[in-house]
Tab-separated table of C-alpha atoms in Angstrom:
chain	number	residue	atom	x	y	z
T	617	MET	CA	31.389	53.264	181.549
T	618	VAL	CA	34.571	51.646	180.422
T	619	ASP	CA	36.826	53.952	178.603
T	620	ASN	CA	38.825	51.543	176.220
T	621	ILE	CA	39.094	53.539	173.075
T	622	PRO	CA	40.420	56.917	172.057
T	623	ILE	CA	37.061	58.786	171.107
T	624	LEU	CA	36.594	62.323	169.756
T	625	SER	CA	33.296	64.146	170.017
T	626	HIS	CA	31.509	67.181	168.422
T	627	VAL	CA	28.168	68.606	168.418
T	628	HIS	CA	26.448	70.236	165.494
T	629	ASP	CA	22.892	71.256	165.167
T	630	GLY	CA	21.653	68.924	167.833
T	631	LEU	CA	23.739	66.000	166.562
T	632	THR	CA	26.562	64.528	168.543
T	633	ILE	CA	29.201	62.959	166.293
T	634	GLU	CA	31.566	60.370	168.230
T	635	GLY	CA	34.318	58.145	167.254
T	636	TYR	CA	37.682	57.402	165.837
T	637	SER	CA	39.197	56.927	162.661
T	638	ARG	CA	42.664	56.327	161.214
T	639	ALA	CA	43.519	54.476	158.145
T	640	ALA	CA	44.607	50.802	158.679
T	641	VAL	CA	44.068	51.359	162.286
T	642	GLN	CA	40.285	51.485	163.329
T	643	THR	CA	37.278	53.346	162.346
T	644	CYS	CA	33.917	53.577	164.297
T	645	TRP	CA	31.445	56.303	164.510
T	646	ARG	CA	28.155	56.919	166.383
T	647	VAL	CA	25.398	59.585	166.032
T	648	ASN	CA	23.708	59.186	169.533
T	649	GLU	CA	20.501	61.184	168.697
T	650	LEU	CA	19.913	59.067	165.506
T	651	LYS	CA	20.772	56.121	167.707
T	652	LEU	CA	23.077	54.777	164.684
T	653	LEU	CA	26.660	53.273	164.462
T	654	PHE	CA	28.574	53.409	161.317
T	655	ASP	CA	31.543	50.859	160.748
T	656	VAL	CA	33.109	48.652	163.570
T	657	GLY	CA	36.802	48.453	163.127
T	658	VAL	CA	36.935	48.767	166.864
T	659	GLN	CA	34.062	48.667	169.369
T	660	PRO	CA	33.844	51.212	172.169
T	661	TRP	CA	32.438	49.731	175.366
T	662	ASP	CA	29.937	52.774	175.544
T	663	PHE	CA	28.809	52.076	171.614
T	664	MET	CA	27.498	48.671	172.602
T	665	GLY	CA	24.048	50.056	173.627
T	666	THR	CA	23.305	51.356	170.091
T	667	PRO	CA	21.405	48.621	168.242
T	668	THR	CA	21.696	49.669	164.756
T	669	MET	CA	24.744	49.683	162.766
T	670	PHE	CA	25.809	50.423	158.900
T	671	ILE	CA	29.088	49.065	157.653
T	672	SER	CA	30.526	50.658	154.843
T	673	HIS	CA	32.894	47.926	153.632
T	674	ALA	CA	34.520	44.737	154.796
T	675	HIS	CA	38.502	46.202	155.200
T	676	LEU	CA	39.578	45.000	158.804
T	677	ASP	CA	39.860	48.624	160.058
T	678	HIS	CA	36.273	48.807	159.431
T	679	ILE	CA	34.788	45.571	160.393
T	680	ALA	CA	37.433	43.647	162.686
T	681	ALA	CA	35.361	44.552	165.856
T	682	LEU	CA	31.960	43.037	164.621
T	683	PRO	CA	32.158	39.658	166.698
T	684	ALA	CA	32.939	41.953	169.918
T	685	TYR	CA	29.842	44.251	169.289
T	686	VAL	CA	27.709	41.390	168.674
T	687	SER	CA	28.933	39.208	171.604
T	688	ARG	CA	28.949	42.022	174.211
T	689	ARG	CA	25.326	42.743	173.364
T	690	ARG	CA	24.141	39.068	174.079
T	691	MET	CA	26.785	39.130	177.228
T	692	MET	CA	24.822	42.080	178.697
T	693	LYS	CA	21.440	40.742	177.612
T	694	MET	CA	20.681	43.131	174.965
T	695	ASP	CA	18.512	42.432	172.090
T	696	PRO	CA	20.104	41.193	169.015
T	697	PRO	CA	21.386	44.144	166.887
T	698	ILE	CA	20.581	44.738	163.182
T	699	ILE	CA	23.565	45.267	161.093
T	700	TYR	CA	23.553	46.302	157.751
T	701	LEU	CA	26.505	46.080	155.153
T	702	PRO	CA	27.217	45.485	151.476
T	703	ASP	CA	25.307	42.716	150.063
T	704	SER	CA	28.606	40.813	148.850
T	705	ALA	CA	30.028	40.943	152.183
T	706	VAL	CA	26.992	39.063	154.175
T	707	ASP	CA	27.699	35.520	153.711
T	708	MET	CA	31.330	35.921	154.831
T	709	ALA	CA	30.503	38.007	157.545
T	710	TRP	CA	28.101	35.492	158.937
T	711	LYS	CA	30.916	32.798	158.506
T	712	VAL	CA	33.342	34.754	160.477
T	713	LEU	CA	30.735	35.318	163.493
T	714	GLN	CA	30.066	31.807	163.291
T	715	THR	CA	33.655	30.983	163.539
T	716	PHE	CA	33.854	32.975	166.908
T	717	ARG	CA	30.856	31.118	167.949
T	718	SER	CA	32.787	27.856	167.994
T	719	LEU	CA	36.033	29.665	169.290
T	720	ASP	CA	33.978	31.623	172.238
T	721	ARG	CA	31.624	29.111	172.753
T	722	GLY	CA	28.858	31.678	172.871
T	723	ALA	CA	26.365	32.576	170.724
T	724	MET	CA	26.608	35.469	168.139
T	725	PRO	CA	22.752	36.627	167.831
T	726	CYS	CA	22.193	39.431	165.280
T	727	GLU	CA	20.440	40.123	161.913
T	728	LEU	CA	22.970	40.871	159.086
T	729	ILE	CA	20.958	42.529	155.935
T	730	GLY	CA	22.885	42.979	152.861
T	731	LEU	CA	22.521	46.402	150.954
T	732	LEU	CA	22.806	47.335	147.236
T	733	ASP	CA	22.928	50.696	145.767
T	734	GLY	CA	20.070	53.020	146.092
T	735	ASP	CA	18.486	50.725	148.916
T	736	GLU	CA	16.543	52.621	151.546
T	737	THR	CA	16.275	51.719	155.287
T	738	LYS	CA	13.517	53.276	157.639
T	739	ILE	CA	14.924	54.168	160.859
T	740	GLY	CA	11.780	54.697	163.181
T	741	ARG	CA	9.190	56.918	161.699
T	742	GLU	CA	11.095	59.954	161.180
T	743	TYR	CA	14.348	59.158	159.398
T	744	VAL	CA	15.517	56.824	156.217
T	745	VAL	CA	19.128	56.010	155.513
T	746	LYS	CA	20.002	55.559	151.790
T	747	SER	CA	22.755	53.734	150.445
T	748	MET	CA	25.039	54.484	147.789
T	749	ASN	CA	28.055	52.847	145.907
T	750	VAL	CA	31.231	54.736	146.542
T	751	HIS	CA	34.690	53.912	144.903
T	752	HIS	CA	37.010	51.744	146.745
T	753	THR	CA	39.043	48.693	146.116
T	754	ILE	CA	36.388	46.379	147.318
T	755	ASP	CA	32.484	46.820	147.318
T	756	ALA	CA	31.596	49.786	149.515
T	757	LEU	CA	28.791	51.926	150.220
T	758	GLY	CA	28.251	55.278	151.572
T	759	PHE	CA	24.997	56.408	153.640
T	760	ILE	CA	22.673	59.504	153.834
T	761	VAL	CA	20.309	59.732	156.741
T	762	TYR	CA	17.230	61.927	155.643
T	763	GLN	CA	14.973	63.313	158.002
T	764	ARG	CA	11.268	62.869	156.780
T	765	ARG	CA	8.995	65.987	157.045
T	766	HIS	CA	5.604	66.049	156.061
T	767	LYS	CA	3.991	69.177	154.740
T	768	LEU	CA	0.545	70.032	154.152
T	769	LYS	CA	-0.315	70.057	150.471
T	770	PRO	CA	-0.799	73.773	148.979
T	771	GLU	CA	-4.545	72.963	148.019
T	772	TYR	CA	-5.328	72.431	151.637
T	773	LEU	CA	-3.314	75.207	153.280
T	774	ASP	CA	-6.411	77.709	153.420
T	775	LEU	CA	-8.874	74.979	154.993
T	776	PRO	CA	-10.079	75.243	158.704
T	777	GLY	CA	-8.510	72.857	161.121
T	778	GLU	CA	-11.852	70.675	161.309
T	779	LYS	CA	-12.026	70.334	157.491
T	780	ILE	CA	-8.405	69.069	157.233
T	781	ARG	CA	-9.291	66.654	159.999
T	782	ASP	CA	-12.251	65.298	158.330
T	783	LEU	CA	-10.373	64.818	155.188
T	784	LYS	CA	-7.482	63.022	157.139
T	785	MET	CA	-9.971	60.712	158.746
T	786	ALA	CA	-11.709	59.978	155.373
T	787	GLY	CA	-8.187	58.639	154.226
T	788	THR	CA	-7.186	61.640	152.171
T	789	GLU	CA	-3.421	61.987	151.770
T	790	ILE	CA	-3.263	65.878	152.743
T	791	THR	CA	0.625	66.046	153.271
T	792	THR	CA	3.714	65.494	151.019
T	793	GLU	CA	6.861	64.003	152.338
T	794	GLN	CA	9.980	66.031	152.120
T	795	ARG	CA	13.576	64.558	152.859
T	796	VAL	CA	16.064	66.829	154.573
T	797	PRO	CA	19.652	65.374	154.439
T	798	VAL	CA	20.935	65.767	158.077
T	799	PHE	CA	24.164	63.291	158.026
T	800	ALA	CA	26.102	61.570	155.482
T	801	TYR	CA	29.201	59.171	155.792
T	802	THR	CA	31.102	58.115	152.748
T	803	GLY	CA	33.481	55.479	154.294
T	804	ASP	CA	36.533	54.851	152.370
T	805	THR	CA	36.372	56.366	148.686
T	806	SER	CA	38.101	57.949	145.994
T	807	PRO	CA	36.622	61.321	144.720
T	808	LYS	CA	34.413	59.269	142.489
T	809	GLY	CA	32.419	58.459	145.564
T	810	LEU	CA	31.618	62.047	145.924
T	811	ASP	CA	31.213	63.061	142.433
T	812	ASN	CA	28.919	60.253	141.374
T	813	ASN	CA	26.687	61.011	144.635
T	814	PRO	CA	26.110	64.661	144.539
T	815	GLU	CA	23.640	64.251	147.442
T	816	PHE	CA	26.758	63.909	149.780
T	817	TYR	CA	27.440	67.677	149.087
T	818	GLU	CA	23.962	68.717	150.281
T	819	SER	CA	24.032	67.138	153.681
T	820	LYS	CA	23.959	69.125	156.572
T	821	ILE	CA	26.817	67.084	158.132
T	822	LEU	CA	29.423	65.037	155.971
T	823	ILE	CA	31.913	62.617	157.324
T	824	SER	CA	34.328	61.817	154.679
T	825	GLU	CA	37.808	60.311	154.170
T	826	LEU	CA	40.942	62.648	153.948
T	827	THR	CA	43.476	60.093	154.037
T	828	PHE	CA	46.229	61.928	152.165
T	829	ALA	CA	47.784	65.363	152.355
T	830	ALA	CA	51.474	65.388	151.682
T	831	PRO	CA	52.089	67.372	148.135
T	832	GLU	CA	54.569	64.507	147.139
T	833	HIS	CA	51.962	61.870	147.400
T	834	ARG	CA	50.708	61.161	143.824
T	835	ARG	CA	46.771	61.465	143.535
T	836	SER	CA	46.673	58.825	140.636
T	837	LYS	CA	48.036	56.276	142.966
T	838	ILE	CA	45.734	57.359	145.811
T	839	HIS	CA	42.572	57.411	143.614
T	840	LYS	CA	43.713	53.669	142.543
T	841	HIS	CA	43.633	52.480	145.893
T	842	GLY	CA	40.276	54.051	146.486
T	843	HIS	CA	41.304	57.028	148.794
T	844	MET	CA	41.501	60.872	148.600
T	845	HIS	CA	43.981	63.514	148.977
T	846	VAL	CA	43.342	67.278	150.412
T	847	ASP	CA	43.860	68.548	146.770
T	848	ASP	CA	40.549	66.622	145.880
T	849	TYR	CA	38.939	68.686	148.524
T	850	ARG	CA	40.477	72.006	147.214
T	851	GLU	CA	39.440	71.216	143.629
T	852	ARG	CA	35.782	70.652	144.641
T	853	ALA	CA	35.640	73.496	147.283
T	854	ASP	CA	32.578	74.943	145.398
T	855	ASN	CA	30.612	71.830	145.641
T	856	PHE	CA	30.428	71.377	149.407
T	857	LYS	CA	27.248	72.876	150.607
T	858	ASN	CA	27.549	71.079	153.903
T	859	GLU	CA	27.501	73.025	157.045
T	860	LEU	CA	29.958	70.836	158.877
T	861	ILE	CA	32.686	68.631	156.936
T	862	ILE	CA	34.582	66.039	158.820
T	863	GLY	CA	37.853	65.118	157.255
T	864	SER	CA	38.847	61.837	158.592
T	865	HIS	CA	40.748	58.376	158.089
T	866	ALA	CA	44.000	60.180	157.848
T	867	SER	CA	47.142	57.998	157.177
T	868	THR	CA	49.584	56.791	159.562
T	869	ARG	CA	52.394	58.179	157.600
T	870	TYR	CA	51.465	61.469	159.095
T	871	THR	CA	51.736	62.857	162.488
T	872	ASP	CA	48.842	65.007	163.631
T	873	VAL	CA	51.009	68.214	163.420
T	874	GLN	CA	51.750	67.084	159.875
T	875	ILE	CA	48.199	66.410	158.698
T	876	ARG	CA	47.363	69.771	160.185
T	877	ARG	CA	49.952	71.669	158.472
T	878	PHE	CA	49.468	70.008	155.129
T	879	VAL	CA	45.513	70.524	155.224
T	880	LYS	CA	45.773	74.149	156.057
T	881	LYS	CA	48.358	75.083	153.505
T	882	ALA	CA	45.952	73.373	150.827
T	883	LEU	CA	42.933	74.862	152.417
T	884	PRO	CA	43.879	77.997	154.404
T	885	GLY	CA	40.312	78.841	154.923
T	886	MET	CA	39.396	75.327	155.992
T	887	LEU	CA	36.379	75.485	153.507
T	888	ASP	CA	35.074	78.752	155.279
T	889	ASP	CA	35.764	77.008	158.691
T	890	ARG	CA	33.458	74.258	158.046
T	891	LEU	CA	36.154	71.806	157.525
T	892	LYS	CA	37.105	69.834	161.011
T	893	LEU	CA	39.659	67.293	160.917
T	894	TRP	CA	39.269	64.357	163.113
T	895	ILE	CA	42.297	63.949	164.795
């Protein structure tokens, strides 16, 4: 493996969160057990083997390494990746890939699929990814990964196993689907992205942006540019039902020491120790 990008890693309830995120620099995430990537502002060599990606929006720190990801998979004789992104960005992203094809003299095989608010994408038999509009300066989506669980309908609970088997073989629908939100990613957004999609607050793991933290930075301006301040977290502390909240995408105006100091001053309990700063 080639170690070409600074990557942090954290494991929670069997899911390994890996990546790097800094505002205006680069953002990329992988959830290895789900075989999913989120955003491609940079392309760690080791992430190349993951064939499915969701891109939140088309700002360069979230999409700039798309040609590298596609080209490397082709170079390593891997299957073309499937890449989901906001529908309005598909045509231009395809043109970028074709421009690099001309520059690089190498094919850019991939499938680009546009998504709209509310679209659901099945990932294997067990998971589905729901896309939701967030609030940024360009079209942007957040994503929730639901695990699909099937539970026997109440009217069949007391039946013997062979009777349940016979009903199933006869084509009777004997189960109901339950969806458990196991992972969520907001991408870049103002607080409206959370508030308009309360499902984010319910996911077991939430990665959201926490770009600004200094008390002197005006939230009205921050929100106008589609970002959040630590005080937005403080005001919504009771809304977060998540087991793990990853605050990411910190502004380059701060050192790591400053970010920790500002956030811990605003949130001394770090949301009951559920908030992890990705720095």
